PDB file of C-alpha atoms and ligand atoms in Angstrom:
ATOM      1  CA  MET A   1      38.728  35.327  -6.715  1.00 32.00           C
ATOM      2  CA  SER A   2      35.296  35.175  -5.062  1.00 38.00           C
ATOM      3  CA  PRO A   3      34.810  32.743  -2.169  1.00 38.00           C
ATOM      4  CA  GLU A   4      32.432  30.703  -4.362  1.00 39.00           C
ATOM      5  CA  LYS A   5      35.230  30.038  -6.849  1.00 38.00           C
ATOM      6  CA  ASN A   6      37.182  28.381  -4.043  1.00 39.00           C
ATOM      7  CA  GLU A   7      34.363  25.942  -3.456  1.00 51.00           C
ATOM      8  CA  ALA A   8      35.773  23.110  -5.510  1.00 46.00           C
ATOM      9  CA  GLY A   9      35.864  20.556  -2.703  1.00 56.00           C
ATOM     10  CA  ARG A  10      38.037  17.488  -2.504  1.00 61.00           C
ATOM     11  CA  PRO A  11      37.195  14.158  -0.840  1.00 62.00           C
ATOM     12  CA  GLY A  12      37.990  14.052   2.895  1.00 62.00           C
ATOM     13  CA  GLN A  13      37.756  17.830   3.244  1.00 68.00           C
ATOM     14  CA  VAL A  14      35.077  20.101   4.695  1.00 87.00           C
ATOM     15  CA  LYS A  15      34.141  22.901   2.319  1.00 93.00           C
ATOM     16  CA  THR A  16      31.762  25.771   2.830  1.00 96.00           C
ATOM     17  CA  VAL A  17      29.163  26.350   0.131  1.00 96.00           C
ATOM     18  CA  THR A  18      26.700  29.219   0.017  1.00 94.00           C
ATOM     19  CA  SER A  19      25.843  29.327  -3.677  1.00 95.00           C
ATOM     20  CA  VAL A  20      22.960  27.293  -5.077  1.00 96.00           C
ATOM     21  CA  SER A  21      24.771  27.262  -8.430  1.00 96.00           C
ATOM     22  CA  ASN A  22      27.850  25.510  -7.091  1.00 97.00           C
ATOM     23  CA  PRO A  23      28.481  22.600  -9.524  1.00 97.00           C
ATOM     24  CA  VAL A  24      28.537  19.944  -6.776  1.00 97.00           C
ATOM     25  CA  ILE A  25      25.184  21.209  -5.486  1.00 97.00           C
ATOM     26  CA  LYS A  26      23.779  21.180  -9.026  1.00 97.00           C
ATOM     27  CA  ASP A  27      24.881  17.538  -9.372  1.00 98.00           C
ATOM     28  CA  ILE A  28      23.156  16.594  -6.109  1.00 98.00           C
ATOM     29  CA  ARG A  29      19.969  18.356  -7.252  1.00 98.00           C
ATOM     30  CA  ALA A  30      20.067  16.346 -10.469  1.00 98.00           C
ATOM     31  CA  LEU A  31      20.394  13.127  -8.438  1.00 98.00           C
ATOM     32  CA  VAL A  32      17.320  14.119  -6.440  1.00 97.00           C
ATOM     33  CA  SER A  33      15.176  15.012  -9.424  1.00 97.00           C
ATOM     34  CA  GLN A  34      16.315  12.778 -12.311  1.00 98.00           C
ATOM     35  CA  ARG A  35      16.130   9.001 -12.384  1.00 98.00           C
ATOM     36  CA  LYS A  36      18.316   8.994 -15.506  1.00 98.00           C
ATOM     37  CA  ARG A  37      21.084  10.814 -13.657  1.00 98.00           C
ATOM     38  CA  ARG A  38      20.863   8.406 -10.678  1.00 98.00           C
ATOM     39  CA  LYS A  39      21.144   5.474 -13.050  1.00 98.00           C
ATOM     40  CA  GLU A  40      24.106   6.893 -14.983  1.00 98.00           C
ATOM     41  CA  ALA A  41      25.991   7.804 -11.823  1.00 98.00           C
ATOM     42  CA  GLY A  42      24.947   4.764  -9.757  1.00 98.00           C
ATOM     43  CA  LEU A  43      24.312   7.172  -6.891  1.00 98.00           C
ATOM     44  CA  PHE A  44      21.338   8.362  -4.847  1.00 98.00           C
ATOM     45  CA  VAL A  45      20.458  10.879  -2.169  1.00 98.00           C
ATOM     46  CA  ALA A  46      19.271  10.102   1.365  1.00 98.00           C
ATOM     47  CA  GLU A  47      17.733  13.005   3.255  1.00 97.00           C
ATOM     48  CA  GLY A  48      17.836  13.465   7.024  1.00 97.00           C
ATOM     49  CA  LEU A  49      20.336  12.651   9.768  1.00 97.00           C
ATOM     50  CA  LYS A  50      18.675   9.332  10.651  1.00 97.00           C
ATOM     51  CA  LEU A  51      18.789   7.932   7.122  1.00 98.00           C
ATOM     52  CA  VAL A  52      22.330   9.168   6.527  1.00 98.00           C
ATOM     53  CA  THR A  53      23.520   7.682   9.826  1.00 98.00           C
ATOM     54  CA  ASP A  54      21.697   4.383   9.149  1.00 97.00           C
ATOM     55  CA  ALA A  55      23.304   4.131   5.703  1.00 98.00           C
ATOM     56  CA  MET A  56      26.800   4.727   7.054  1.00 98.00           C
ATOM     57  CA  GLN A  57      26.236   2.257   9.912  1.00 98.00           C
ATOM     58  CA  ALA A  58      25.137  -0.338   7.391  1.00 98.00           C
ATOM     59  CA  GLY A  59      28.381   0.278   5.489  1.00 98.00           C
ATOM     60  CA  TRP A  60      26.945   1.884   2.353  1.00 98.00           C
ATOM     61  CA  PRO A  61      29.692   3.838   0.565  1.00 98.00           C
ATOM     62  CA  ILE A  62      29.196   7.579   1.029  1.00 98.00           C
ATOM     63  CA  ARG A  63      30.423  10.069  -1.575  1.00 97.00           C
ATOM     64  CA  THR A  64      29.209  13.395  -0.179  1.00 97.00           C
ATOM     65  CA  LEU A  65      27.772  14.561   3.130  1.00 98.00           C
ATOM     66  CA  VAL A  66      25.998  17.914   3.224  1.00 98.00           C
ATOM     67  CA  PHE A  67      24.923  19.637   6.433  1.00 97.00           C
ATOM     68  CA  GLY A  68      23.463  23.021   7.301  1.00 97.00           C
ATOM     69  CA  GLY A  69      25.773  25.456   9.097  1.00 94.00           C
ATOM     70  CA  GLU A  70      23.125  25.909  11.788  1.00 94.00           C
ATOM     71  CA  VAL A  71      23.447  22.250  12.942  1.00 96.00           C
ATOM     72  CA  ARG A  72      27.227  22.046  12.537  1.00 93.00           C
ATOM     73  CA  ASP A  73      27.802  21.910  16.333  1.00 94.00           C
ATOM     74  CA  GLN A  74      25.270  19.189  17.088  1.00 96.00           C
ATOM     75  CA  PRO A  75      27.195  16.128  18.327  1.00 96.00           C
ATOM     76  CA  MET A  76      25.398  13.655  16.015  1.00 97.00           C
ATOM     77  CA  VAL A  77      26.079  15.865  13.002  1.00 97.00           C
ATOM     78  CA  SER A  78      29.772  16.299  13.900  1.00 95.00           C
ATOM     79  CA  LYS A  79      30.026  12.527  14.361  1.00 96.00           C
ATOM     80  CA  ALA A  80      28.405  11.849  10.978  1.00 97.00           C
ATOM     81  CA  ALA A  81      30.707  14.407   9.331  1.00 96.00           C
ATOM     82  CA  ALA A  82      33.787  12.847  10.949  1.00 96.00           C
ATOM     83  CA  THR A  83      32.749   9.352   9.796  1.00 97.00           C
ATOM     84  CA  ALA A  84      32.090  10.584   6.269  1.00 97.00           C
ATOM     85  CA  ARG A  85      35.456  12.355   6.129  1.00 95.00           C
ATOM     86  CA  ALA A  86      37.259   9.296   7.452  1.00 95.00           C
ATOM     87  CA  ARG A  87      35.676   7.314   4.607  1.00 95.00           C
ATOM     88  CA  GLY A  88      36.982   9.785   2.063  1.00 94.00           C
ATOM     89  CA  ALA A  89      33.690  11.568   1.352  1.00 96.00           C
ATOM     90  CA  LEU A  90      33.449  15.213   0.433  1.00 96.00           C
ATOM     91  CA  VAL A  91      31.835  17.068   3.354  1.00 97.00           C
ATOM     92  CA  LEU A  92      29.971  20.306   2.669  1.00 97.00           C
ATOM     93  CA  ASP A  93      28.914  22.867   5.276  1.00 97.00           C
ATOM     94  CA  VAL A  94      26.156  24.773   3.471  1.00 97.00           C
ATOM     95  CA  SER A  95      23.655  27.593   3.839  1.00 96.00           C
ATOM     96  CA  ARG A  96      19.928  27.002   4.375  1.00 95.00           C
ATOM     97  CA  ALA A  97      19.300  28.291   0.831  1.00 95.00           C
ATOM     98  CA  VAL A  98      21.499  25.505  -0.540  1.00 97.00           C
ATOM     99  CA  LEU A  99      19.650  22.843   1.474  1.00 96.00           C
ATOM    100  CA  THR A 100      16.326  24.285   0.354  1.00 96.00           C
ATOM    101  CA  SER A 101      17.458  24.035  -3.264  1.00 96.00           C
ATOM    102  CA  ILE A 102      18.522  20.381  -2.823  1.00 97.00           C
ATOM    103  CA  THR A 103      15.496  19.157  -0.906  1.00 93.00           C
ATOM    104  CA  ARG A 104      12.962  21.427  -2.669  1.00 90.00           C
ATOM    105  CA  ARG A 105      11.413  22.283   0.698  1.00 88.00           C
ATOM    106  CA  ASP A 106      11.106  25.545   2.583  1.00 86.00           C
ATOM    107  CA  ASN A 107      11.732  23.617   5.775  1.00 91.00           C
ATOM    108  CA  PRO A 108      14.612  21.439   4.546  1.00 92.00           C
ATOM    109  CA  GLN A 109      16.313  18.475   6.172  1.00 94.00           C
ATOM    110  CA  MET A 110      19.583  19.719   7.635  1.00 96.00           C
ATOM    111  CA  VAL A 111      21.647  16.683   6.627  1.00 98.00           C
ATOM    112  CA  VAL A 112      21.790  15.033   3.197  1.00 98.00           C
ATOM    113  CA  GLY A 113      24.041  12.230   1.979  1.00 98.00           C
ATOM    114  CA  VAL A 114      25.011  11.014  -1.485  1.00 98.00           C
ATOM    115  CA  PHE A 115      25.599   7.242  -1.512  1.00 98.00           C
ATOM    116  CA  GLU A 116      26.495   4.563  -4.031  1.00 98.00           C
ATOM    117  CA  GLN A 117      23.576   2.349  -5.085  1.00 98.00           C
ATOM    118  CA  GLN A 118      23.883  -1.302  -4.140  1.00 98.00           C
ATOM    119  CA  TRP A 119      22.066  -4.089  -5.972  1.00 97.00           C
ATOM    120  CA  ALA A 120      22.118  -7.783  -5.194  1.00 95.00           C
ATOM    121  CA  VAL A 121      22.542 -10.198  -8.105  1.00 90.00           C
ATOM    122  CA  PRO A 122      20.108 -13.045  -8.860  1.00 81.00           C
ATOM    123  CA  GLY A 123      22.889 -15.650  -8.839  1.00 78.00           C
ATOM    124  CA  LYS A 124      23.609 -14.825  -5.194  1.00 76.00           C
ATOM    125  CA  ILE A 125      20.070 -15.517  -3.964  1.00 78.00           C
ATOM    126  CA  ALA A 126      20.436 -18.484  -1.641  1.00 72.00           C
ATOM    127  CA  ALA A 127      17.089 -20.236  -1.331  1.00 70.00           C
ATOM    128  CA  LYS A 128      17.637 -21.696   2.111  1.00 77.00           C
ATOM    129  CA  ASP A 129      14.805 -23.635   3.681  1.00 72.00           C
ATOM    130  CA  ALA A 130      12.971 -20.739   5.313  1.00 78.00           C
ATOM    131  CA  ALA A 131      13.826 -18.224   2.587  1.00 93.00           C
ATOM    132  CA  LEU A 132      11.241 -15.567   1.829  1.00 96.00           C
ATOM    133  CA  TRP A 133      11.639 -13.316  -1.180  1.00 96.00           C
ATOM    134  CA  ILE A 134       9.068 -10.857  -2.515  1.00 98.00           C
ATOM    135  CA  GLY A 135       8.637 -10.294  -6.251  1.00 98.00           C
ATOM    136  CA  LEU A 136       7.048  -6.959  -7.195  1.00 98.00           C
ATOM    137  CA  ASP A 137       5.779  -6.850 -10.749  1.00 98.00           C
ATOM    138  CA  GLU A 138       6.037  -3.339 -12.221  1.00 98.00           C
ATOM    139  CA  VAL A 139       5.404  -1.527  -8.918  1.00 98.00           C
ATOM    140  CA  ARG A 140       4.758   2.126  -9.784  1.00 98.00           C
ATOM    141  CA  ASP A 141       4.409   4.044  -6.555  1.00 98.00           C
ATOM    142  CA  PRO A 142       7.596   4.980  -4.648  1.00 98.00           C
ATOM    143  CA  GLY A 143       5.670   5.175  -1.367  1.00 98.00           C
ATOM    144  CA  ASN A 144       4.334   1.635  -1.869  1.00 98.00           C
ATOM    145  CA  LEU A 145       7.776   0.321  -2.762  1.00 98.00           C
ATOM    146  CA  GLY A 146       9.406   1.976   0.254  1.00 98.00           C
ATOM    147  CA  THR A 147       6.684   0.717   2.590  1.00 98.00           C
ATOM    148  CA  ILE A 148       7.078  -2.833   1.246  1.00 98.00           C
ATOM    149  CA  VAL A 149      10.859  -2.749   1.772  1.00 98.00           C
ATOM    150  CA  ARG A 150      10.273  -1.553   5.338  1.00 98.00           C
ATOM    151  CA  THR A 151       7.742  -4.334   5.975  1.00 98.00           C
ATOM    152  CA  ALA A 152      10.046  -6.914   4.367  1.00 98.00           C
ATOM    153  CA  ASP A 153      12.711  -5.840   6.845  1.00 98.00           C
ATOM    154  CA  ALA A 154      10.249  -5.998   9.754  1.00 98.00           C
ATOM    155  CA  VAL A 155       9.311  -9.632   9.076  1.00 98.00           C
ATOM    156  CA  GLY A 156      12.883 -10.692   8.325  1.00 97.00           C
ATOM    157  CA  ALA A 157      12.337 -11.396   4.617  1.00 96.00           C
ATOM    158  CA  ASP A 158      15.472 -12.098   2.600  1.00 95.00           C
ATOM    159  CA  GLY A 159      14.983  -9.583  -0.174  1.00 96.00           C
ATOM    160  CA  VAL A 160      12.851  -7.976  -2.857  1.00 97.00           C
ATOM    161  CA  VAL A 161      12.933  -8.662  -6.595  1.00 97.00           C
ATOM    162  CA  LEU A 162      11.877  -5.704  -8.754  1.00 98.00           C
ATOM    163  CA  ILE A 163      10.422  -7.116 -11.954  1.00 98.00           C
ATOM    164  CA  GLY A 164      10.119  -5.216 -15.227  1.00 97.00           C
ATOM    165  CA  ASP A 165       9.556  -1.509 -15.464  1.00 97.00           C
ATOM    166  CA  THR A 166       9.292  -0.458 -11.810  1.00 98.00           C
ATOM    167  CA  THR A 167       9.591   2.808  -9.961  1.00 98.00           C
ATOM    168  CA  ASP A 168      13.136   3.639  -8.769  1.00 98.00           C
ATOM    169  CA  PRO A 169      13.863   2.332  -5.246  1.00 98.00           C
ATOM    170  CA  PHE A 170      16.573   4.993  -4.994  1.00 98.00           C
ATOM    171  CA  ALA A 171      14.197   7.925  -5.579  1.00 98.00           C
ATOM    172  CA  VAL A 172      14.182  10.213  -2.530  1.00 97.00           C
ATOM    173  CA  GLU A 173      10.494   9.413  -1.799  1.00 97.00           C
ATOM    174  CA  ALA A 174      11.078   5.640  -1.914  1.00 98.00           C
ATOM    175  CA  VAL A 175      14.206   5.800   0.261  1.00 98.00           C
ATOM    176  CA  ARG A 176      12.331   7.991   2.740  1.00 97.00           C
ATOM    177  CA  ALA A 177       9.404   5.552   2.926  1.00 98.00           C
ATOM    178  CA  THR A 178      11.758   2.656   3.770  1.00 98.00           C
ATOM    179  CA  MET A 179      12.771   4.513   6.961  1.00 98.00           C
ATOM    180  CA  GLY A 180      16.270   3.075   6.543  1.00 98.00           C
ATOM    181  CA  SER A 181      15.275  -0.531   5.763  1.00 98.00           C
ATOM    182  CA  ILE A 182      16.609  -0.118   2.222  1.00 98.00           C
ATOM    183  CA  PHE A 183      20.089  -0.361   3.740  1.00 98.00           C
ATOM    184  CA  TYR A 184      19.359  -3.854   5.063  1.00 98.00           C
ATOM    185  CA  VAL A 185      17.031  -5.523   2.537  1.00 97.00           C
ATOM    186  CA  PRO A 186      18.773  -6.829  -0.625  1.00 96.00           C
ATOM    187  CA  LEU A 187      17.207  -5.598  -3.863  1.00 97.00           C
ATOM    188  CA  VAL A 188      17.450  -7.439  -7.165  1.00 97.00           C
ATOM    189  CA  ARG A 189      16.141  -6.218 -10.531  1.00 97.00           C
ATOM    190  CA  MET A 190      15.073  -8.387 -13.453  1.00 96.00           C
ATOM    191  CA  SER A 191      13.093  -8.031 -16.654  1.00 97.00           C
ATOM    192  CA  ARG A 192       9.958 -10.202 -16.865  1.00 97.00           C
ATOM    193  CA  PRO A 193      11.670 -12.747 -19.176  1.00 97.00           C
ATOM    194  CA  GLU A 194      14.666 -12.913 -16.800  1.00 96.00           C
ATOM    195  CA  PHE A 195      12.321 -13.417 -13.861  1.00 96.00           C
ATOM    196  CA  LEU A 196      10.360 -16.168 -15.612  1.00 96.00           C
ATOM    197  CA  LYS A 197      13.624 -17.985 -16.374  1.00 95.00           C
ATOM    198  CA  TRP A 198      15.001 -17.502 -12.845  1.00 93.00           C
ATOM    199  CA  ARG A 199      11.695 -18.655 -11.368  1.00 93.00           C
ATOM    200  CA  THR A 200      12.127 -22.118 -12.945  1.00 93.00           C
ATOM    201  CA  ARG A 201      15.143 -22.655 -10.680  1.00 90.00           C
ATOM    202  CA  TRP A 202      13.314 -21.506  -7.521  1.00 92.00           C
ATOM    203  CA  PRO A 203      13.256 -24.590  -5.259  1.00 90.00           C
ATOM    204  CA  GLY A 204      10.125 -23.732  -3.266  1.00 94.00           C
ATOM    205  CA  VAL A 205       6.591 -22.451  -3.784  1.00 96.00           C
ATOM    206  CA  VAL A 206       5.771 -19.349  -5.812  1.00 97.00           C
ATOM    207  CA  VAL A 207       2.688 -17.783  -4.235  1.00 98.00           C
ATOM    208  CA  GLY A 208       0.920 -15.230  -6.414  1.00 98.00           C
ATOM    209  CA  THR A 209      -1.672 -12.844  -5.010  1.00 98.00           C
ATOM    210  CA  HIS A 210      -4.628 -12.280  -7.278  1.00 98.00           C
ATOM    211  CA  LEU A 211      -8.172 -10.974  -7.001  1.00 97.00           C
ATOM    212  CA  LYS A 212      -9.248 -14.146  -8.813  1.00 95.00           C
ATOM    213  CA  GLY A 213      -7.144 -16.441  -6.603  1.00 97.00           C
ATOM    214  CA  GLU A 214      -9.116 -19.486  -5.511  1.00 95.00           C
ATOM    215  CA  THR A 215      -7.190 -20.225  -2.327  1.00 97.00           C
ATOM    216  CA  ASP A 216      -7.810 -18.300   0.880  1.00 98.00           C
ATOM    217  CA  TYR A 217      -4.382 -16.862   1.825  1.00 98.00           C
ATOM    218  CA  ARG A 218      -4.774 -18.353   5.333  1.00 98.00           C
ATOM    219  CA  LYS A 219      -5.043 -21.856   3.908  1.00 97.00           C
ATOM    220  CA  ALA A 220      -2.068 -21.859   1.552  1.00 96.00           C
ATOM    221  CA  ASP A 221       1.097 -23.879   2.163  1.00 92.00           C
ATOM    222  CA  TYR A 222       4.059 -21.667   3.053  1.00 95.00           C
ATOM    223  CA  SER A 223       6.523 -24.376   4.064  1.00 90.00           C
ATOM    224  CA  GLY A 224      10.009 -24.313   2.511  1.00 91.00           C
ATOM    225  CA  PRO A 225      11.381 -21.400   0.494  1.00 94.00           C
ATOM    226  CA  VAL A 226       8.596 -18.972  -0.473  1.00 96.00           C
ATOM    227  CA  LEU A 227       8.611 -16.510  -3.329  1.00 96.00           C
ATOM    228  CA  LEU A 228       5.654 -14.150  -2.893  1.00 98.00           C
ATOM    229  CA  LEU A 229       4.556 -12.454  -6.099  1.00 98.00           C
ATOM    230  CA  MET A 230       2.581  -9.199  -5.997  1.00 98.00           C
ATOM    231  CA  GLY A 231       0.878  -7.474  -8.947  1.00 98.00           C
ATOM    232  CA  THR A 232       1.067  -3.907 -10.114  1.00 97.00           C
ATOM    233  CA  GLU A 233      -1.217  -1.237  -8.598  1.00 97.00           C
ATOM    234  CA  GLN A 234      -3.224  -0.606 -11.766  1.00 95.00           C
ATOM    235  CA  SER A 235      -3.952  -3.990 -13.210  1.00 96.00           C
ATOM    236  CA  GLY A 236      -2.589  -6.746 -10.969  1.00 97.00           C
ATOM    237  CA  LEU A 237      -0.541  -9.715 -12.174  1.00 98.00           C
ATOM    238  CA  PRO A 238      -0.642 -10.271 -15.953  1.00 97.00           C
ATOM    239  CA  GLU A 239      -1.505 -13.754 -17.192  1.00 97.00           C
ATOM    240  CA  GLU A 240       2.062 -14.878 -17.944  1.00 96.00           C
ATOM    241  CA  MET A 241       3.107 -13.979 -14.385  1.00 97.00           C
ATOM    242  CA  ALA A 242       0.037 -15.581 -12.806  1.00 98.00           C
ATOM    243  CA  ASP A 243       0.740 -18.750 -14.837  1.00 97.00           C
ATOM    244  CA  ALA A 244       4.245 -18.884 -13.344  1.00 96.00           C
ATOM    245  CA  CYS A 245       2.846 -19.231  -9.803  1.00 97.00           C
ATOM    246  CA  SER A 246       2.415 -22.561  -8.052  1.00 95.00           C
ATOM    247  CA  GLN A 247      -0.687 -21.202  -6.324  1.00 96.00           C
ATOM    248  CA  LEU A 248      -2.806 -18.049  -6.525  1.00 98.00           C
ATOM    249  CA  VAL A 249      -4.187 -16.803  -3.231  1.00 98.00           C
ATOM    250  CA  ARG A 250      -6.756 -14.165  -2.344  1.00 98.00           C
ATOM    251  CA  ILE A 251      -7.269 -12.093   0.778  1.00 98.00           C
ATOM    252  CA  PRO A 252     -11.025 -12.135   1.427  1.00 98.00           C
ATOM    253  CA  GLN A 253     -12.691  -8.744   1.595  1.00 98.00           C
ATOM    254  CA  ALA A 254     -16.056  -7.361   2.707  1.00 97.00           C
ATOM    255  CA  GLY A 255     -17.383  -3.910   1.787  1.00 97.00           C
ATOM    256  CA  LYS A 256     -17.171  -2.098  -1.507  1.00 97.00           C
ATOM    257  CA  ALA A 257     -13.392  -1.734  -2.050  1.00 97.00           C
ATOM    258  CA  ASP A 258     -12.408  -3.805  -5.081  1.00 96.00           C
ATOM    259  CA  SER A 259      -8.897  -4.471  -3.782  1.00 98.00           C
ATOM    260  CA  LEU A 260      -6.390  -3.610  -1.078  1.00 98.00           C
ATOM    261  CA  ASN A 261      -3.550  -1.177  -1.532  1.00 98.00           C
ATOM    262  CA  LEU A 262      -0.472  -3.055  -2.796  1.00 98.00           C
ATOM    263  CA  ALA A 263       1.669  -2.321   0.277  1.00 98.00           C
ATOM    264  CA  VAL A 264      -1.174  -3.280   2.619  1.00 98.00           C
ATOM    265  CA  ALA A 265      -1.809  -6.559   0.762  1.00 98.00           C
ATOM    266  CA  THR A 266       1.929  -7.338   0.873  1.00 98.00           C
ATOM    267  CA  ALA A 267       2.009  -6.710   4.627  1.00 98.00           C
ATOM    268  CA  VAL A 268      -1.003  -8.963   5.225  1.00 98.00           C
ATOM    269  CA  MET A 269       0.690 -11.729   3.217  1.00 98.00           C
ATOM    270  CA  LEU A 270       4.096 -11.373   4.849  1.00 98.00           C
ATOM    271  CA  PHE A 271       2.745 -11.535   8.384  1.00 98.00           C
ATOM    272  CA  GLU A 272       0.673 -14.597   7.480  1.00 98.00           C
ATOM    273  CA  ILE A 273       3.662 -16.353   5.914  1.00 97.00           C
ATOM    274  CA  LYS A 274       5.749 -15.594   9.021  1.00 97.00           C
ATOM    275  CA  ARG A 275       2.914 -16.094  11.530  1.00 95.00           C
ATOM    276  CA  LYS A 276       4.295 -19.282  13.006  1.00 91.00           C
ATOM    277  CA  THR A 277       7.885 -18.097  13.293  1.00 92.00           C
ATOM    278  CA  LEU A 278       7.621 -14.451  14.422  1.00 94.00           C
ATOM    279  CA  GLU A 279       7.639 -14.172  18.189  1.00 91.00           C
ATOM    280  CA  LEU A 280       7.564 -11.307  20.654  1.00 90.00           C
TER     281      LEU A 280
HETATM  282  N1  SAM B   1      -7.224  -3.619 -10.237  1.00 51.68           N
HETATM  283  C1  SAM B   1      -6.121  -4.445  -9.804  1.00 51.68           C
HETATM  284  C2  SAM B   1      -6.355  -5.919 -10.140  1.00 51.68           C
HETATM  285  O1  SAM B   1      -7.243  -6.174 -10.924  1.00 51.68           O
HETATM  286  O2  SAM B   1      -5.650  -6.799  -9.669  1.00 51.68           O
HETATM  287  C3  SAM B   1      -5.869  -4.206  -8.357  1.00 51.68           C
HETATM  288  C4  SAM B   1      -4.456  -4.345  -8.025  1.00 51.68           C
HETATM  289  S1  SAM B   1      -4.137  -4.211  -6.307  1.00 51.68           S
HETATM  290  C5  SAM B   1      -4.293  -2.520  -6.030  1.00 51.68           C
HETATM  291  C6  SAM B   1      -2.410  -4.456  -6.283  1.00 51.68           C
HETATM  292  C7  SAM B   1      -1.977  -5.832  -5.901  1.00 51.68           C
HETATM  293  O3  SAM B   1      -2.224  -6.057  -4.502  1.00 51.68           O
HETATM  294  C8  SAM B   1      -2.640  -6.981  -6.590  1.00 51.68           C
HETATM  295  O4  SAM B   1      -2.077  -7.232  -7.856  1.00 51.68           O
HETATM  296  C9  SAM B   1      -2.386  -8.110  -5.636  1.00 51.68           C
HETATM  297  O5  SAM B   1      -1.063  -8.546  -5.756  1.00 51.68           O
HETATM  298  C10 SAM B   1      -2.563  -7.418  -4.298  1.00 51.68           C
HETATM  299  N2  SAM B   1      -3.916  -7.480  -3.758  1.00 51.68           N
HETATM  300  C11 SAM B   1      -4.707  -6.435  -3.425  1.00 51.68           C
HETATM  301  N3  SAM B   1      -5.850  -6.860  -2.873  1.00 51.68           N
HETATM  302  C12 SAM B   1      -5.788  -8.209  -2.855  1.00 51.68           C
HETATM  303  C13 SAM B   1      -6.663  -9.252  -2.395  1.00 51.68           C
HETATM  304  N4  SAM B   1      -7.836  -8.980  -1.846  1.00 51.68           N
HETATM  305  N5  SAM B   1      -6.256 -10.520  -2.529  1.00 51.68           N
HETATM  306  C14 SAM B   1      -5.061 -10.829  -3.093  1.00 51.68           C
HETATM  307  N6  SAM B   1      -4.196  -9.898  -3.531  1.00 51.68           N
HETATM  308  C15 SAM B   1      -4.558  -8.609  -3.410  1.00 51.68           C
END
């Protein structure tokens, strides 16, 4: 039997893999490249030692840890591998070619983890007095979504609601852009009709951002629970979503740009909403 045929791998064990056609490696590649596969399996891939360590520290269930043989003796890698094994994950010590095939890069990350997706449920959203949630209507760009999750974490927001047909927060690019904040910021998903129904029970203000908003964002009332609603990159908030807001605000602009980038506009709003409570 060839060594590759011994590469089955059981949870809690360390196995060596050198073949890019190993079935476990093929499954991980599918998780990286196919949203459908991530959805079916309820899994996703985090690339890089920092993200993998952050996820495990935050208690996200790990299924598989993959590391390159050339970093096997680095203390942080051994520690991550020991933690993953103790949690029952399959641990794979692989060749550079295998990591290149997973990450689709010539200069691949040397550590990759497969984790279970975690979603918060709408019923569990507690709208305490200073609550701040961000609703993203049909956000398309994984970099924007990841940056918004990172900024939400930075200002201490309570979570992000993904409304309608959005990009996948568990795509490798989105996870990477969160810089680990995805492991700390609750994510909820809803269709537009579900959101519009849920919104009627929201006890505070619903602040929509709109290029036709009549209120300067610095003059709006952000007391009590705030639900901040941001529009999609292409066309902004559709009418039914804008109508669901208690106020529509605009960030004034000079110059020729017709709008701000979605993640930038979200950051401007979040720091304004938290201006009085964030301290050095
Ligand atoms: N062409 C789009 C439109 O007509 O709304 C531009 C969308 S913009 C790239 C993406 C989102 O960022 C907007 O839907 C809004 O939520 C927010 N945004 C961008 N610039 C803004 C501004 N100056 N004031 C308020 N919101 C803004």
